[in-house]
PDB file of C-alpha atoms in Angstrom:
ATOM      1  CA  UNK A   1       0.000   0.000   0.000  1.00 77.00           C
ATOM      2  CA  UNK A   2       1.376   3.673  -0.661  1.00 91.00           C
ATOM      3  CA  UNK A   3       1.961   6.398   1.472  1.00 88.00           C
ATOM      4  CA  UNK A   4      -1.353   8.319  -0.344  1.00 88.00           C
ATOM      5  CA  UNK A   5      -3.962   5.468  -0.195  1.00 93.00           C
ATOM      6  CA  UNK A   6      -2.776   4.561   3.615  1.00 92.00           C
ATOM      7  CA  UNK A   7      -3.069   8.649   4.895  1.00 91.00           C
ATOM      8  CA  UNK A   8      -6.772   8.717   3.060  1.00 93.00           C
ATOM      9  CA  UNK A   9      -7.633   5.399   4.461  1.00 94.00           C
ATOM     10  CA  UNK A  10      -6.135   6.617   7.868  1.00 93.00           C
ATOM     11  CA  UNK A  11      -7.924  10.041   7.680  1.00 94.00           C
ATOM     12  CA  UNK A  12     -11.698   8.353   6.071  1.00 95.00           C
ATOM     13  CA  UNK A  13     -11.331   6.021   9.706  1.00 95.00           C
ATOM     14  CA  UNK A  14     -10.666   9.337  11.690  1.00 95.00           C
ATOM     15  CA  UNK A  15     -13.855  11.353   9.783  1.00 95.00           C
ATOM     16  CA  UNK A  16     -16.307   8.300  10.136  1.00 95.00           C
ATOM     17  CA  UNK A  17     -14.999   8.361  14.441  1.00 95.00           C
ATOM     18  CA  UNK A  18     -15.377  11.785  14.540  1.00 95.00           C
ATOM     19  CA  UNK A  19     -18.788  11.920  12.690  1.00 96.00           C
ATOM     20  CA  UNK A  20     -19.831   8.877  15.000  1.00 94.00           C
ATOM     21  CA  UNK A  21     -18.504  10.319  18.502  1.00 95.00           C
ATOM     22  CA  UNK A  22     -20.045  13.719  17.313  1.00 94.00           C
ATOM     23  CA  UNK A  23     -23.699  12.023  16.708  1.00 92.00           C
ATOM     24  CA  UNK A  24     -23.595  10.545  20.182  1.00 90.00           C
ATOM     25  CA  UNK A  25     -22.765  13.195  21.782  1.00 89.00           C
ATOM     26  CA  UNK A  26     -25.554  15.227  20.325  1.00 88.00           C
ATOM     27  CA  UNK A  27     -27.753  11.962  21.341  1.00 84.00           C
ATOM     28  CA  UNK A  28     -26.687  12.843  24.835  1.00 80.00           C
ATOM     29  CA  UNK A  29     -27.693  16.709  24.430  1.00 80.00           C
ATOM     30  CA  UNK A  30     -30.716  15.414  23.329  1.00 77.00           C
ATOM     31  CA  UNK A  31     -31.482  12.907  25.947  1.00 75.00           C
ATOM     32  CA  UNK A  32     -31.003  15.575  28.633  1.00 67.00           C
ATOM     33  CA  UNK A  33     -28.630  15.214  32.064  1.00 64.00           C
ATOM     34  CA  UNK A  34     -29.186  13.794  35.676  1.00 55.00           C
ATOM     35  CA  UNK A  35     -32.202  12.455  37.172  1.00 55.00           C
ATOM     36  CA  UNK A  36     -32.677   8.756  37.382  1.00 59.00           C
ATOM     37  CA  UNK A  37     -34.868   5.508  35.576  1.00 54.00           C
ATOM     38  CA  UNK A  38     -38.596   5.913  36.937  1.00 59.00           C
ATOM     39  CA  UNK A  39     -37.821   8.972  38.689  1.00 60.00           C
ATOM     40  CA  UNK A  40     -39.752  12.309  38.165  1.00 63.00           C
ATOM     41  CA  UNK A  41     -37.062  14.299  35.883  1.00 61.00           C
ATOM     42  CA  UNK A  42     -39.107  14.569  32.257  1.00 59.00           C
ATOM     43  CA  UNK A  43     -35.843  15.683  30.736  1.00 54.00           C
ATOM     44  CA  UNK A  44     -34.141  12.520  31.655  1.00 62.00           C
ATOM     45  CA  UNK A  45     -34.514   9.865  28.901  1.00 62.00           C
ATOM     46  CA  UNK A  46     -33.208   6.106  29.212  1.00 69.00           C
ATOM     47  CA  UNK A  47     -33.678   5.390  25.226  1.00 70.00           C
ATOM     48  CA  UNK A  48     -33.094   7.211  22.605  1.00 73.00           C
ATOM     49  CA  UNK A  49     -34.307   5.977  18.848  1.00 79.00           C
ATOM     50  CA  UNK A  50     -34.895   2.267  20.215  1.00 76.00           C
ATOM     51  CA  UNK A  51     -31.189   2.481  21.485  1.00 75.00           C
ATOM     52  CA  UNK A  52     -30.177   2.754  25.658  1.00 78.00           C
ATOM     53  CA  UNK A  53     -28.444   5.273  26.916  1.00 77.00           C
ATOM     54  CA  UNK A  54     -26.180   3.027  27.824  1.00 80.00           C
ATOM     55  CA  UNK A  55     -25.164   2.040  24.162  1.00 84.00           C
ATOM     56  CA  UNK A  56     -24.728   5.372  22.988  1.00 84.00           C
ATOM     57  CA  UNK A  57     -22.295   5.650  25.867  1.00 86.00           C
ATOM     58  CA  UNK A  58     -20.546   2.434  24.736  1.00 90.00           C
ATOM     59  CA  UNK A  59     -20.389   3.741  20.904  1.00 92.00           C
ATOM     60  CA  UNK A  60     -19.485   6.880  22.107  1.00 92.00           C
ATOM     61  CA  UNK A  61     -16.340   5.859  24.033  1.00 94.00           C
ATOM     62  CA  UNK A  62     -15.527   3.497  21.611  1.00 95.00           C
ATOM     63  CA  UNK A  63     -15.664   5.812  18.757  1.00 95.00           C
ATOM     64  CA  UNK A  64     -13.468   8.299  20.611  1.00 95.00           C
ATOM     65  CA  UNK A  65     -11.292   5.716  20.952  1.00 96.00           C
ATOM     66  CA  UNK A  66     -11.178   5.146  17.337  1.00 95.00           C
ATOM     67  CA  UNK A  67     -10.598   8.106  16.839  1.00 95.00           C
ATOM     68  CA  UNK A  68      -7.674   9.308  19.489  1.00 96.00           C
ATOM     69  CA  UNK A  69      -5.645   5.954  17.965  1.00 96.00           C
ATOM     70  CA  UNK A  70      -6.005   7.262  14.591  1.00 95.00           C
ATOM     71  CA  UNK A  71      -4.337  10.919  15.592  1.00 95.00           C
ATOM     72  CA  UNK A  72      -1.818   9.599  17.380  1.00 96.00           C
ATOM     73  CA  UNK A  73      -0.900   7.092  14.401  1.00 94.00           C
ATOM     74  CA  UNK A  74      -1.563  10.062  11.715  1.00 94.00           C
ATOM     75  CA  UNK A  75       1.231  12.048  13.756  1.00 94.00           C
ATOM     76  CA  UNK A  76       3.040   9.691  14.033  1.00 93.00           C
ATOM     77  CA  UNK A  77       3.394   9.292  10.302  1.00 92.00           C
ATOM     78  CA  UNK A  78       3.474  12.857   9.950  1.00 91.00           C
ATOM     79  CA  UNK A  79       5.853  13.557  12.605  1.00 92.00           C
ATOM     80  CA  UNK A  80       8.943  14.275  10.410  1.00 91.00           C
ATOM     81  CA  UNK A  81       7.018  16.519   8.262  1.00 90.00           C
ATOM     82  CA  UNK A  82       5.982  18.355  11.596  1.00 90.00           C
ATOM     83  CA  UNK A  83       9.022  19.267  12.791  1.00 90.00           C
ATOM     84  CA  UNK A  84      10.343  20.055   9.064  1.00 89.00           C
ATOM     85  CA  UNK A  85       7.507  22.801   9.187  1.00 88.00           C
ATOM     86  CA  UNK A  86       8.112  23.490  12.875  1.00 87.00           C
ATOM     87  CA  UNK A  87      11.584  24.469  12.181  1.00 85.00           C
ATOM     88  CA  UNK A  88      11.088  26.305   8.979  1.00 83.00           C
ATOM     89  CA  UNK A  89       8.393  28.628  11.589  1.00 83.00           C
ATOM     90  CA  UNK A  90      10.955  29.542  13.611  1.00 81.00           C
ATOM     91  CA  UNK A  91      13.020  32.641  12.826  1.00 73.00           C
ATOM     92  CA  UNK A  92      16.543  31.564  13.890  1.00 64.00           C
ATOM     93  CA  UNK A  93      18.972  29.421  11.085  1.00 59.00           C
ATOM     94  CA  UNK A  94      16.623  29.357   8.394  1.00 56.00           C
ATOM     95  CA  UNK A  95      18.357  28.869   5.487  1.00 58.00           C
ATOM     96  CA  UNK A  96      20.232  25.479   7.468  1.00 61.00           C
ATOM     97  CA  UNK A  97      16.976  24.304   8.634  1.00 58.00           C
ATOM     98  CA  UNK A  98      15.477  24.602   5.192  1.00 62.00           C
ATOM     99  CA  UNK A  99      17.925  22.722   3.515  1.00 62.00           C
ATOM    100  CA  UNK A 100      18.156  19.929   5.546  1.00 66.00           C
ATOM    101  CA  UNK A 101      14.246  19.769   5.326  1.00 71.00           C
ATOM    102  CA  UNK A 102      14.768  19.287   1.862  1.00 67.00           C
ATOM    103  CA  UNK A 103      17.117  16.369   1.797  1.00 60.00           C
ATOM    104  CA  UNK A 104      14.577  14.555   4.169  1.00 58.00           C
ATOM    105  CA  UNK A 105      12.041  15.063   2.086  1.00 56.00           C
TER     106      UNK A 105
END
């Protein structure tokens, strides 16, 4: 596989986590906050469209978690391109840092 088709397969994974953990967290925004099952808080809701509250908090954290491992690998395929750009940011020894970027390109 090449360096293009694994960094869009990478980044499609991190989208669809992101657009998942987003949804769920809206789903909690929607269900409301505190009270308790059979209590008297109307706000409080223990489903969802036909799905617990405690599923959305399982695809939530799971989908996060998705999502963190993808950053972390995405940087850490990135990383000498991040400190290539880093350096060329900084004001001090430009003209060094640039060339050197180059070659490791």
């Amino acid at each position: 596989m090449n360096k293009a088709r694994l960094n869009y397969m990478l980044d499609a994974v991190i989208g669809v986590a992101f657009v998942i953990s987003a949804a769920t967290g809206m789903a909690f925004l929607l269900m409301g906050s505190g009270g308790y099952q059979g209590g008297r808080n109307p706000a409080f809701r223990t489903a969802l469209l036909g799905i617990s509250r405690e599923a959305w908090s399982d695809l939530h954290a799971w989908a996060s978690l998705v999502m963190i491992a993808g950053v972390v690998v995405h940087l850490v395929l990135h990383w000498k391109w991040i400190v290539c750009v880093t350096k060329q940011m900084l004001p001090a020894r430009r003209r060094r840092i640039e060339e050197s970027c180059e070659v490791a390109a």
